[in-house]
Coordinates of C-alpha atoms (C1' of nucleotides) and ligand atoms in Angstrom, one line a residue:
Chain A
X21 CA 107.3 127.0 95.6
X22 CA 104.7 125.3 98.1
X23 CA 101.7 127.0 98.5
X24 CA 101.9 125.3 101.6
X25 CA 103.2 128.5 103.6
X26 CA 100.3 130.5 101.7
X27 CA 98.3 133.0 104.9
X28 CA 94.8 131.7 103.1
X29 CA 95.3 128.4 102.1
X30 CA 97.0 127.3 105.4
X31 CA 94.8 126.5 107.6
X32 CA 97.2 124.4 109.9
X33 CA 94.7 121.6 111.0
X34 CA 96.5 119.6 114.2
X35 CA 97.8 116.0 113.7
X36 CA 95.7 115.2 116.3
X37 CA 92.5 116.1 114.6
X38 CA 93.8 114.8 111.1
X39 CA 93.9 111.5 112.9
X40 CA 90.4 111.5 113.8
X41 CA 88.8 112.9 110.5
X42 CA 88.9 109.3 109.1
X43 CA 87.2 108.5 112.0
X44 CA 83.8 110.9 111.9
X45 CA 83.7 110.4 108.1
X46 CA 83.7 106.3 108.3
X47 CA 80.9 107.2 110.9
X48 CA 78.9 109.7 108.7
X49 CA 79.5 107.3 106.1
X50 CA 77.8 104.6 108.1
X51 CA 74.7 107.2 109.1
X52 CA 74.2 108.2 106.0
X53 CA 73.7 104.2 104.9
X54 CA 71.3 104.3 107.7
X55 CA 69.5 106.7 105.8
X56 CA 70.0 109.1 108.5
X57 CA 70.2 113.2 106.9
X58 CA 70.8 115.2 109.6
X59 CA 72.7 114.3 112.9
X60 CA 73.9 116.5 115.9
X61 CA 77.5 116.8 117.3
X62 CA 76.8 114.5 120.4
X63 CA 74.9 111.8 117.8
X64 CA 78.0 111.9 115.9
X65 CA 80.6 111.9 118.6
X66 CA 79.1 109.0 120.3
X67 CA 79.2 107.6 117.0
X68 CA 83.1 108.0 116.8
X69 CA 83.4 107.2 120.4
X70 CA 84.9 111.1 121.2
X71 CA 83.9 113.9 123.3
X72 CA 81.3 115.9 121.3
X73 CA 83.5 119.3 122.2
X74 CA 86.6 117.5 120.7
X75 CA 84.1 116.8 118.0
X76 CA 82.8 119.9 117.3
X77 CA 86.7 121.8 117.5
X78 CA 88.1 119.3 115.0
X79 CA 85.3 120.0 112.7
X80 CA 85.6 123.9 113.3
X81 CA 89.2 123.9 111.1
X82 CA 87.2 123.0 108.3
X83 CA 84.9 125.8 108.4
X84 CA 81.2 125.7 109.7
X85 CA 79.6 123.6 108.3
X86 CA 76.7 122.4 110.7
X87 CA 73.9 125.1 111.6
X88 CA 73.2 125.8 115.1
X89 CA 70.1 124.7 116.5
X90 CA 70.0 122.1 113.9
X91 CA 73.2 120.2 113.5
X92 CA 74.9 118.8 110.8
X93 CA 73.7 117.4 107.3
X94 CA 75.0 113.8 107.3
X95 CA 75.7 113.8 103.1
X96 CA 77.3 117.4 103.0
X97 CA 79.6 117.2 106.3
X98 CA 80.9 114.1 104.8
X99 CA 82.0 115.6 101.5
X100 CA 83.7 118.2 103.1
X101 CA 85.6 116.0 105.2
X102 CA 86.8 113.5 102.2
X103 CA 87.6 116.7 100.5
X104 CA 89.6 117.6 103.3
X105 CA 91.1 114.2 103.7
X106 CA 91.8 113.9 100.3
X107 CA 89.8 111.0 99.0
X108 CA 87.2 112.1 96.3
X109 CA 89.3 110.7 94.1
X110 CA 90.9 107.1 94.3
X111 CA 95.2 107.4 95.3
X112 CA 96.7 104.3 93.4
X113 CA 98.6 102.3 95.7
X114 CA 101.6 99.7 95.5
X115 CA 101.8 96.8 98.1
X116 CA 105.7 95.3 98.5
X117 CA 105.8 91.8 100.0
X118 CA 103.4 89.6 99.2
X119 CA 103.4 87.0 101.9
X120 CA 100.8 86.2 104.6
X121 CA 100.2 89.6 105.5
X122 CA 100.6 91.2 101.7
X123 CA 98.4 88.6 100.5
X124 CA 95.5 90.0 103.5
X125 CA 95.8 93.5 102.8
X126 CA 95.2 92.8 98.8
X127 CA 92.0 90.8 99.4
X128 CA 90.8 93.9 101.6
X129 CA 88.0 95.3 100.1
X130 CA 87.8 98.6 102.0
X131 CA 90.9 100.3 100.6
X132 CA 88.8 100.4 97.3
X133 CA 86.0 101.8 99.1
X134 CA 88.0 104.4 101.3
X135 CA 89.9 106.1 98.5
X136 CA 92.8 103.7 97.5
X137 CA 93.3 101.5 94.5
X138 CA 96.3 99.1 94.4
X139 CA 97.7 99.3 91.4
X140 CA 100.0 96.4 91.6
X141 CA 101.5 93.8 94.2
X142 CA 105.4 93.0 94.1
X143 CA 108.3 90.4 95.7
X144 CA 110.8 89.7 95.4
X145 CA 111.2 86.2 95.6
X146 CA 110.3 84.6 91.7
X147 CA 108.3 81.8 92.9
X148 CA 105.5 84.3 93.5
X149 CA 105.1 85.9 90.4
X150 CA 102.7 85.8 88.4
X151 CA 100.7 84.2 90.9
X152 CA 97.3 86.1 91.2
X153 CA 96.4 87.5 94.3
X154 CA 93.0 89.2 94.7
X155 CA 92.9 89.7 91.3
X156 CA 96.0 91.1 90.2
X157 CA 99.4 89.5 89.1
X158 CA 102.3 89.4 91.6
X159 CA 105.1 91.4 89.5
X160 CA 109.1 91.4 90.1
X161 CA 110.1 94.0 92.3
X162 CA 112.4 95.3 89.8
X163 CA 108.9 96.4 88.5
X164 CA 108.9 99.6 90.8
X165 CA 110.1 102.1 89.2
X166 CA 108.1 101.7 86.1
X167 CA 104.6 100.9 87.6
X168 CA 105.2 104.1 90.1
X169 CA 106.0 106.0 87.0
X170 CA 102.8 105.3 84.9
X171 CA 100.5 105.1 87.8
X172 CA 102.0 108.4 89.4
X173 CA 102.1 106.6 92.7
X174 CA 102.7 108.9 95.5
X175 CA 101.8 105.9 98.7
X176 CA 103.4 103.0 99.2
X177 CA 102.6 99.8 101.3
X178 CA 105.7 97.5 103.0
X179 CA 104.6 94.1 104.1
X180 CA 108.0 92.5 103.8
X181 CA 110.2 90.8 106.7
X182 CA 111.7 93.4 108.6
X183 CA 115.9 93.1 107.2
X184 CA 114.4 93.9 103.5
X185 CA 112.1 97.1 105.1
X186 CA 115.1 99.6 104.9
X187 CA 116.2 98.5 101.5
X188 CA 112.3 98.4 100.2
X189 CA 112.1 102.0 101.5
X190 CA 115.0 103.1 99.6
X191 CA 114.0 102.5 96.3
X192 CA 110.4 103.6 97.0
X193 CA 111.7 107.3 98.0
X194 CA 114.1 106.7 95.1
X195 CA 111.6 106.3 92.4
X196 CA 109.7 109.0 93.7
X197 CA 107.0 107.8 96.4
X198 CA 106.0 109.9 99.7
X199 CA 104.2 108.0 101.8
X200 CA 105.2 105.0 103.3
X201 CA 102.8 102.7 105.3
X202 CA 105.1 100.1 106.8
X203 CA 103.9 96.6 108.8
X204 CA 107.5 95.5 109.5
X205 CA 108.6 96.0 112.8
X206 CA 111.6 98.2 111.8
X207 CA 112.8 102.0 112.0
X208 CA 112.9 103.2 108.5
X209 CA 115.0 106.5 108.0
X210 CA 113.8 108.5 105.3
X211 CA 114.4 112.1 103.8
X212 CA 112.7 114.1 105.9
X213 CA 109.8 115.6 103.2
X214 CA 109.0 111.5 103.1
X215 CA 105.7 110.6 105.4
X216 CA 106.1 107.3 106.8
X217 CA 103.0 105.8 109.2
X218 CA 104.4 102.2 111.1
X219 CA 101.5 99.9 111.9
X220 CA 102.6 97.0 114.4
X221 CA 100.4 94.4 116.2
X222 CA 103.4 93.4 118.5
X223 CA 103.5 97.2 120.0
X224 CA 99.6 97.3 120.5
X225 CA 99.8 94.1 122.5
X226 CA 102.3 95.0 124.7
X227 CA 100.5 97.8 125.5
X228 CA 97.6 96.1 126.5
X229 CA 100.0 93.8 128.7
X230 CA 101.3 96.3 130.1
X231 CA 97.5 97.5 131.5
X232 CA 96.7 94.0 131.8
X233 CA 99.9 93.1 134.4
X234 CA 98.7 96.5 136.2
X235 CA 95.4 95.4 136.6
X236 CA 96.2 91.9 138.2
X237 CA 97.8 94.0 140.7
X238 CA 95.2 94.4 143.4
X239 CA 94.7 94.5 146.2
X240 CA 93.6 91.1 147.9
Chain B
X23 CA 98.4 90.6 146.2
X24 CA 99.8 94.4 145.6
X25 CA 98.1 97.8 145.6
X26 CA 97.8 99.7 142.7
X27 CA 97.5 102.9 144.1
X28 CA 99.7 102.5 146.9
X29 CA 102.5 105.3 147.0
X30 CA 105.2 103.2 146.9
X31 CA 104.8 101.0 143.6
X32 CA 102.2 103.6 142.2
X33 CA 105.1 104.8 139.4
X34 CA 102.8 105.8 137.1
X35 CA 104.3 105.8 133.6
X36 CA 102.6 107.9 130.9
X37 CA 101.1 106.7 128.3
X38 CA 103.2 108.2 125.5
X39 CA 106.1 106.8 127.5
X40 CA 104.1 103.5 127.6
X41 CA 103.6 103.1 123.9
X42 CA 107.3 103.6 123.3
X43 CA 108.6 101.1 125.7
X44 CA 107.9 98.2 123.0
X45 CA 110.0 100.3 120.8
X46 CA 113.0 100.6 122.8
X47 CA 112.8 96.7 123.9
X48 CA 112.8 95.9 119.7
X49 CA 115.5 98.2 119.2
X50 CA 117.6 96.9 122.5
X51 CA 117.2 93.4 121.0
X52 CA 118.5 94.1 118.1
X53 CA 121.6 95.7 119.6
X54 CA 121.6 92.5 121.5
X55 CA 121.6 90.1 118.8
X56 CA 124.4 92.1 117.2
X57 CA 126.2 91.9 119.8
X58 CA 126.4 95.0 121.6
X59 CA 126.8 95.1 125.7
X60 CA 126.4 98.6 126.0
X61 CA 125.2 101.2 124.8
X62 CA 124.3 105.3 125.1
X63 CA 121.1 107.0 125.3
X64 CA 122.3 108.9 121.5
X65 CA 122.9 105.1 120.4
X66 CA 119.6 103.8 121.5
X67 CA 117.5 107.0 120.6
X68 CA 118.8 106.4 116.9
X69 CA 117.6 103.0 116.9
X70 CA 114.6 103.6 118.2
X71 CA 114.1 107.0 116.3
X72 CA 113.0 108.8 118.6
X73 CA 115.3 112.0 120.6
X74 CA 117.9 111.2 123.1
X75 CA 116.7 113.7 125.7
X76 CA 112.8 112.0 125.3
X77 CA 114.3 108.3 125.4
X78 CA 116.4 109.5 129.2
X79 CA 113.2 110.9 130.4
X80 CA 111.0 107.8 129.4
X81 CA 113.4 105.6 131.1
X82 CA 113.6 107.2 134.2
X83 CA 110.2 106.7 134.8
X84 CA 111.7 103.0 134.9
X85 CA 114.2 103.7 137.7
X86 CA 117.9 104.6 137.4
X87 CA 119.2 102.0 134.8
X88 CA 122.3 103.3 133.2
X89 CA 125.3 104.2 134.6
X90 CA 126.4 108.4 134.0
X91 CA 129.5 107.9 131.7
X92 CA 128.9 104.7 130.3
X93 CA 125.7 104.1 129.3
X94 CA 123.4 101.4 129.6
X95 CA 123.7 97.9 129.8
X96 CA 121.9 96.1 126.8
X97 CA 120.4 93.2 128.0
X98 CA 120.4 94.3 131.8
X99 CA 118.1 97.2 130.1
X100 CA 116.0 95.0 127.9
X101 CA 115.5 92.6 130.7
X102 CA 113.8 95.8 132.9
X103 CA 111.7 97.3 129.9
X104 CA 110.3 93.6 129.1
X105 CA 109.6 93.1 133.2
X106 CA 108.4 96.5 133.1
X107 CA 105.9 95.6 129.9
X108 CA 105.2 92.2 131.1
X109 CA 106.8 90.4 128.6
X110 CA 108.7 88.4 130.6
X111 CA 106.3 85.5 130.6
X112 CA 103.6 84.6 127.7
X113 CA 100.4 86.0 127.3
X114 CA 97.9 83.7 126.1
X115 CA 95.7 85.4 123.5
X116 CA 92.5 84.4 121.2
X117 CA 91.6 85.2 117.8
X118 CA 88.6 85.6 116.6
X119 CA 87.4 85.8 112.9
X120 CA 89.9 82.9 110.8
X121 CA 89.4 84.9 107.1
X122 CA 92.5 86.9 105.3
X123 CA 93.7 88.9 107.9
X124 CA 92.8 85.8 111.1
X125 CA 95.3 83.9 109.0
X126 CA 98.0 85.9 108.3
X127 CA 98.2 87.3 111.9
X128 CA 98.0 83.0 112.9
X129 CA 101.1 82.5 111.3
X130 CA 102.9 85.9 112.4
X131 CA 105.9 83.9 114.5
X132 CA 106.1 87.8 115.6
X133 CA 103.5 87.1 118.8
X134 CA 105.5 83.9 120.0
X135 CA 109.1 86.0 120.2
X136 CA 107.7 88.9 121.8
X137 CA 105.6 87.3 124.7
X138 CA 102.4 86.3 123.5
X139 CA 101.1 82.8 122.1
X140 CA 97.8 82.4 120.6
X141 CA 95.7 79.3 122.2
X142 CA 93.0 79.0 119.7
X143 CA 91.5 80.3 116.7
X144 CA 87.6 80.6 116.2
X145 CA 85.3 81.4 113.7
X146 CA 81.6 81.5 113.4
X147 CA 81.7 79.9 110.0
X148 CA 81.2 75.9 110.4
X149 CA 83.4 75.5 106.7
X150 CA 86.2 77.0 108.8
X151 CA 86.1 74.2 111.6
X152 CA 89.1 71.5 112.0
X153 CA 91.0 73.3 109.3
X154 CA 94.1 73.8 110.3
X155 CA 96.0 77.4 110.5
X156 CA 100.2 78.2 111.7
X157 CA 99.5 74.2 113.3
X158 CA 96.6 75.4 115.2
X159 CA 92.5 74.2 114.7
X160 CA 90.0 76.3 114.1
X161 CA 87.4 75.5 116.6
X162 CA 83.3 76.8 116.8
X163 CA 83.2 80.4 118.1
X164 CA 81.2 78.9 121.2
X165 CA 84.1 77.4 122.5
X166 CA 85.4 80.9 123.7
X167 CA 83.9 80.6 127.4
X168 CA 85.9 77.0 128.2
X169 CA 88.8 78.5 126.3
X170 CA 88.7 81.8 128.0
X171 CA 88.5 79.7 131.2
X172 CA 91.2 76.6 130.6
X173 CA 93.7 78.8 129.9
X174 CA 93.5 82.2 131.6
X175 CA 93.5 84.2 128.8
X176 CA 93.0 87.9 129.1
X177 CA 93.5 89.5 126.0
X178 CA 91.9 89.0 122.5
X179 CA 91.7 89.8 119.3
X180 CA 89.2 90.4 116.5
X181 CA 89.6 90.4 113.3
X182 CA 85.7 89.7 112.2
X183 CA 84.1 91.7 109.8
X184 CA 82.9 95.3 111.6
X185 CA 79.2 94.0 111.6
X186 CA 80.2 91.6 114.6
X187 CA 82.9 92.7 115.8
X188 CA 80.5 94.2 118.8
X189 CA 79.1 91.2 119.4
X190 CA 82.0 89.6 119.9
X191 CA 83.7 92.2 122.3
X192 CA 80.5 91.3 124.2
X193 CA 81.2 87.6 124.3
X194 CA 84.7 88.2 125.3
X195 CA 84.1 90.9 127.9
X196 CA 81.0 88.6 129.0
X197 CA 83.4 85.5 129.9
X198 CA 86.3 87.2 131.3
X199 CA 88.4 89.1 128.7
X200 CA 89.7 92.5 129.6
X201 CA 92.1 93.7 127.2
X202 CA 90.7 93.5 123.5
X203 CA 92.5 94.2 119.8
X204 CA 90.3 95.3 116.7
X205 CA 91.2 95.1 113.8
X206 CA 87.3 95.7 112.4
X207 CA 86.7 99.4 110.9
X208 CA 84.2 100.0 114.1
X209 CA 83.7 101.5 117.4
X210 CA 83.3 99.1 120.4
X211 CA 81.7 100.1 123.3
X212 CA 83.0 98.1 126.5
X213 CA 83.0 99.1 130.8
X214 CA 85.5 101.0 131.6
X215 CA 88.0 98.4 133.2
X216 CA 88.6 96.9 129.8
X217 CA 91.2 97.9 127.5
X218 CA 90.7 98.6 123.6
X219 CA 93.2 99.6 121.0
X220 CA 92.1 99.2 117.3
X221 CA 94.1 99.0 113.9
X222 CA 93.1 100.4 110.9
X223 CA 94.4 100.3 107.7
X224 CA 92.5 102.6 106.3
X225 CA 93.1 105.3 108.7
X226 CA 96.6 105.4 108.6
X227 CA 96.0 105.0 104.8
X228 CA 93.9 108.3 105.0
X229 CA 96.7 110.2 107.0
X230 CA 99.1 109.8 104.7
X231 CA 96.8 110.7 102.2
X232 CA 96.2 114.2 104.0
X233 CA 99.6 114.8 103.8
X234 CA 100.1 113.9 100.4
X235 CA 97.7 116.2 99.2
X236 CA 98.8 119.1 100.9
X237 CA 102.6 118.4 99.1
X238 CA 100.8 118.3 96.1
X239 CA 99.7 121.9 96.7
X240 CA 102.3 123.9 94.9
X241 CA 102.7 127.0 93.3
X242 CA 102.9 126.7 89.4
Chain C
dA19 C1' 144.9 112.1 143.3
dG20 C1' 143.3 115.4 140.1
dA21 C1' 141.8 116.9 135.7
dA22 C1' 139.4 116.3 131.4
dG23 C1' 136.0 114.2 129.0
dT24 C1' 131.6 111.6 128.7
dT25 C1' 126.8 110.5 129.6
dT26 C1' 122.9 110.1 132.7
dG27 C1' 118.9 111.9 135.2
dT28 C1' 116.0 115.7 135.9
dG29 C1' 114.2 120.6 136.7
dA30 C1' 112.0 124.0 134.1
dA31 C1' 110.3 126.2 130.1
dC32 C1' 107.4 125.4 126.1
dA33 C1' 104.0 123.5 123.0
dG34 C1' 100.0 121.1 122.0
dG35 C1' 95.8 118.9 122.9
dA36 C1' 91.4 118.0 125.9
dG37 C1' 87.3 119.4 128.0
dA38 C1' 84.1 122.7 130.3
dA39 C1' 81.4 126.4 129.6
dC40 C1' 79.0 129.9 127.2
dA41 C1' 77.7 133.5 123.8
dA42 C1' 75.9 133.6 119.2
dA43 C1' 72.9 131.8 115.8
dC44 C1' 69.2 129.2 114.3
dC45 C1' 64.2 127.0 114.5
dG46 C1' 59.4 126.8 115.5
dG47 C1' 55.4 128.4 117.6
dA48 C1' 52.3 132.0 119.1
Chain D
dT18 C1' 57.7 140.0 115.6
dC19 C1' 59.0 138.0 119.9
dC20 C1' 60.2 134.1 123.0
dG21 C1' 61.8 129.7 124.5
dG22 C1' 64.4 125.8 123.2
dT23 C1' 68.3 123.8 120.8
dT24 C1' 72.9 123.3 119.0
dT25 C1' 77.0 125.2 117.1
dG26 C1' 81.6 127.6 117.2
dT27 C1' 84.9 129.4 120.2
dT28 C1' 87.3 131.0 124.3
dC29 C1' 89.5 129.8 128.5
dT30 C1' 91.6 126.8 131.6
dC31 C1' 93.9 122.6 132.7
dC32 C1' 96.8 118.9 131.7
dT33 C1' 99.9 116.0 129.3
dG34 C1' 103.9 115.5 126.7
dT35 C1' 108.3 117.4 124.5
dT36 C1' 112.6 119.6 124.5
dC37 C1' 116.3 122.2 126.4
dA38 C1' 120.0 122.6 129.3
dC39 C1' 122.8 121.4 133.0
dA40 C1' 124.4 119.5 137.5
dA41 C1' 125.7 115.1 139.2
dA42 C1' 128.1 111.0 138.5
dC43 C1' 131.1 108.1 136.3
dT44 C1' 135.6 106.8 133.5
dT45 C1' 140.1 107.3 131.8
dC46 C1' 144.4 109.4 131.5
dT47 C1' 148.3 111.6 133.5
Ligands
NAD18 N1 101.5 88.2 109.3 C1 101.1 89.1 110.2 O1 100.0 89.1 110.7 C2 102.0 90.2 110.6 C3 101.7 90.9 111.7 C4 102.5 92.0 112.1 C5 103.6 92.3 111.4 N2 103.9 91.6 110.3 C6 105.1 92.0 109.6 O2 104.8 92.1 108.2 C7 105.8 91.6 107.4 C8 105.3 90.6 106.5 O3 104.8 89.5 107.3 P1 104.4 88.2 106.6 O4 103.8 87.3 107.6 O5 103.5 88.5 105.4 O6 105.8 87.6 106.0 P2 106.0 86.6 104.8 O7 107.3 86.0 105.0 O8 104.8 85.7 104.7 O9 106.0 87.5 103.5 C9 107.0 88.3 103.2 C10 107.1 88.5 101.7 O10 108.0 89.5 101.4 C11 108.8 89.1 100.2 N3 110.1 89.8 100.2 C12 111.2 89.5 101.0 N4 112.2 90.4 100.7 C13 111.7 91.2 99.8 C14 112.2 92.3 99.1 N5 113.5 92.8 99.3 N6 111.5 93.0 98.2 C15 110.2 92.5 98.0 N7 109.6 91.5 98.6 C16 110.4 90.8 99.5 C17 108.9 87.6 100.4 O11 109.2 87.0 99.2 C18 107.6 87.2 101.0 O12 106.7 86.9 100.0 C19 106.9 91.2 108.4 O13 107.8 92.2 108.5 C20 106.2 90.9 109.6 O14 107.0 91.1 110.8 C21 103.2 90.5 109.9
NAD19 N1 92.3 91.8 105.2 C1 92.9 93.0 105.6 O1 94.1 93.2 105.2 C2 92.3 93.9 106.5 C3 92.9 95.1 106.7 C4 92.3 96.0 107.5 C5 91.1 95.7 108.2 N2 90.6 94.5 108.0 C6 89.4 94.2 108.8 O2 89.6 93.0 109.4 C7 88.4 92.2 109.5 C8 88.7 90.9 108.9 O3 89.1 91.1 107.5 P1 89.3 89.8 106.6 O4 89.8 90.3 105.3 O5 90.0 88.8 107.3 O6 87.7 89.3 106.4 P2 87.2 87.9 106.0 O7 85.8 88.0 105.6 O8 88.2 87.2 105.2 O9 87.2 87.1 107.4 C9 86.3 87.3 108.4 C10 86.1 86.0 109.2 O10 85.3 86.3 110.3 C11 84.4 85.2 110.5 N3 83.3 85.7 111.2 C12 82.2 86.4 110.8 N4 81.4 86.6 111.8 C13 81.9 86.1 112.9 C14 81.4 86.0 114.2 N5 80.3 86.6 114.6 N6 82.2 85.3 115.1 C15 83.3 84.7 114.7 N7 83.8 84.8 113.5 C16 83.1 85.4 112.6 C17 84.1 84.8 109.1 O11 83.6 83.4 109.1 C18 85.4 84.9 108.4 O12 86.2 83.7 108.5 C19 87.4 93.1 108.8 O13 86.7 93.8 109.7 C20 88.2 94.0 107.9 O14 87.5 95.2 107.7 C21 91.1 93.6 107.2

DNA sequence: AGAAGTTTGTGAACAGGAGAACAAACCGGA
DNA sequence: TCCGGTTTGTTCTCCTGTTCACAAACTTCT
């Protein structure tokens, strides 16, 4: 039923590139501020800190839309990669576990400005309701189902302790969510048509102490 | 002291295998605290969720750890990984930029159990100063040199808004620092010999996004 | 001791991504 | 209109990473 397997509409863009469009577009965003119209694909790679070929060959799934001998227009190239993306229009989001870090990402202004609106903030534990975090009421998490219902929530955000994670992620997929951005430092299993995207701080430090114990190694 | 590129200890481990070290040391932990001595590749590679066949060939960049039959032994294992890492003693790590996200990651007792331990918190912001955050002061962001110095620390972290987070990767490159976390939406430019990883909401927000549009894409 | 069963470690095929290099396309000036 | 300069889009090659498949090595049972 997907037109996902459609021979027009599937332009099969790589993971690796859909992991850098955010990238050039938070950069174009940031020239055009500058007041900048028109850049080239080395002014925006350096930009983005890439390769301007690995540049120019992500941006060639899109279509072409820079003009040789001239470059790219700053306000157009960035349309076309939100519209790409996905975020011309806002994707309500719901953030479970409102502790230390939950609390953070609420007060974060640049989801609102990159696409995302949280739609409501939920725990578990009943001494945190109704408290008011970044503007909006901390609700039970029995709340789930309902608020995913009327806001047509499709991405969800876990910031609980890891033992909860699992369970969190069950009832998410169970009410109908299908993206799953998760901070606890914990394997979730999920249906397979279920995204799920792991951010954790204690993995990107080891890997710079694993580069850092390599570089003590010198010799004398 | 030891040469990196001599042929004997030069084992160099990718750095897809690298980034998935950290994951088998949580998982191996875990199987630890449980209680498990031993366990197989199939075991671990669930735990870990990642294949069976990728976890073998990741480890035998290690050496020869398990025993053909058996399996491997859990905390004889977890002990090589975290050597391997260089987890086996504390880092001592900085953090820069005391706001939402500065606190949250202050009190993450995450760092402490998996080989790091923060040493002070700066801020630019004088209202910040002698509050205390996770038992620790804030102190002036000027302190970061005798900091830096007093206590050997190598790796740090920033969590400033994206206007200065550059300026601050400058500071800490400037006095020492050679392995750097961001957390600001921005691209740092540092020399070569130091390490940068970033973290950003956002982008994994935008992923997932991606994704969820192209489900959405369905025929009638 | 030998056979049957299990699991590791690794060679080899395969897939995907990175970067160099260049033809095609565009601009501006004469 | 033609020419020189510029920049894109794309092809080709190289490299890294993934997965399969299986021999080697170990355990257990008879
Ligand atoms: N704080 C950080 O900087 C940081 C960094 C990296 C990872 N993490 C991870 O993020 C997660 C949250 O960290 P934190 O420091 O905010 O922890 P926290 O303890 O401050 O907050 C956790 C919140 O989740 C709620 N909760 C617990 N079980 C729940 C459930 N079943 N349903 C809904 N809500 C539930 C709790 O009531 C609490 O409010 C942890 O898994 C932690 O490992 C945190
Ligand atoms: N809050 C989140 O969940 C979240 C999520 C993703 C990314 N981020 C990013 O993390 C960064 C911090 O976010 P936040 O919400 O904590 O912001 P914040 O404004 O609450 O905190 C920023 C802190 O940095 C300090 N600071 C400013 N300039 C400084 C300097 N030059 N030197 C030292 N300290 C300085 C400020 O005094 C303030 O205390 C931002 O770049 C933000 O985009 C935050």
């Amino acid at each position: 039923m997907s037109a996902r397997t459609s021979p027009e509409n599937a332009r099969d863009i790589p993971e690796a590139t859909v992991a850098r469009l955010p990238v050039y577009l938070r950069a174009l965003v940031t020239l055009s501020e500058q007041g900048t119209a028109t850049c080239s694909s080395e002014e925006l790679a350096v930009a983005a800190g890439v390769n301007s070929a690995k540049l120019r060959k992500d941006l060639s799934y899109l279509g072409s839309y820079g003009t040789r001998g001239v470059g790219y227009d700053v306000d157009y190239l960035r349309y076309q990669i939100a519209r790409e993306i996905g975020v011309t229009q806002d994707w309500p989001v719901v953030i479970v576990g409102i502790g230390n870090l939950g609390q953070a990402l609420a007060n974060y202004s640049g989801f609102r400005s990159r696409g995302f609106r949280v739609v409501a903030l939920l725990d578990a534990d009943p001494a945190r309701h109704d408290q008011v975090v970044a503007g909006i009421e901390v609700r039970p998490f029995d709340h789930l189902e309902r608020i995913v219902h009327d806001h047509a929530v499709a991405i969800g955000v876990i910031a609980t302790p890891a033992v909860a994670a699992q369970d969190v992620a069950d009832r998410m997929v169970a009410c109908g969510i299908t993206s799953i951005l998760n901070f606890a430092p914990t394997v979730l299993t999920v249906p397979a048509e279920v995204d799920v995207r792991k951010v954790d701080l204690s993995i990107e430090l080891q890997i710079l102490a694993y580069h850092e114990q390599r570089k003590g190694a010198v010799t004398a």
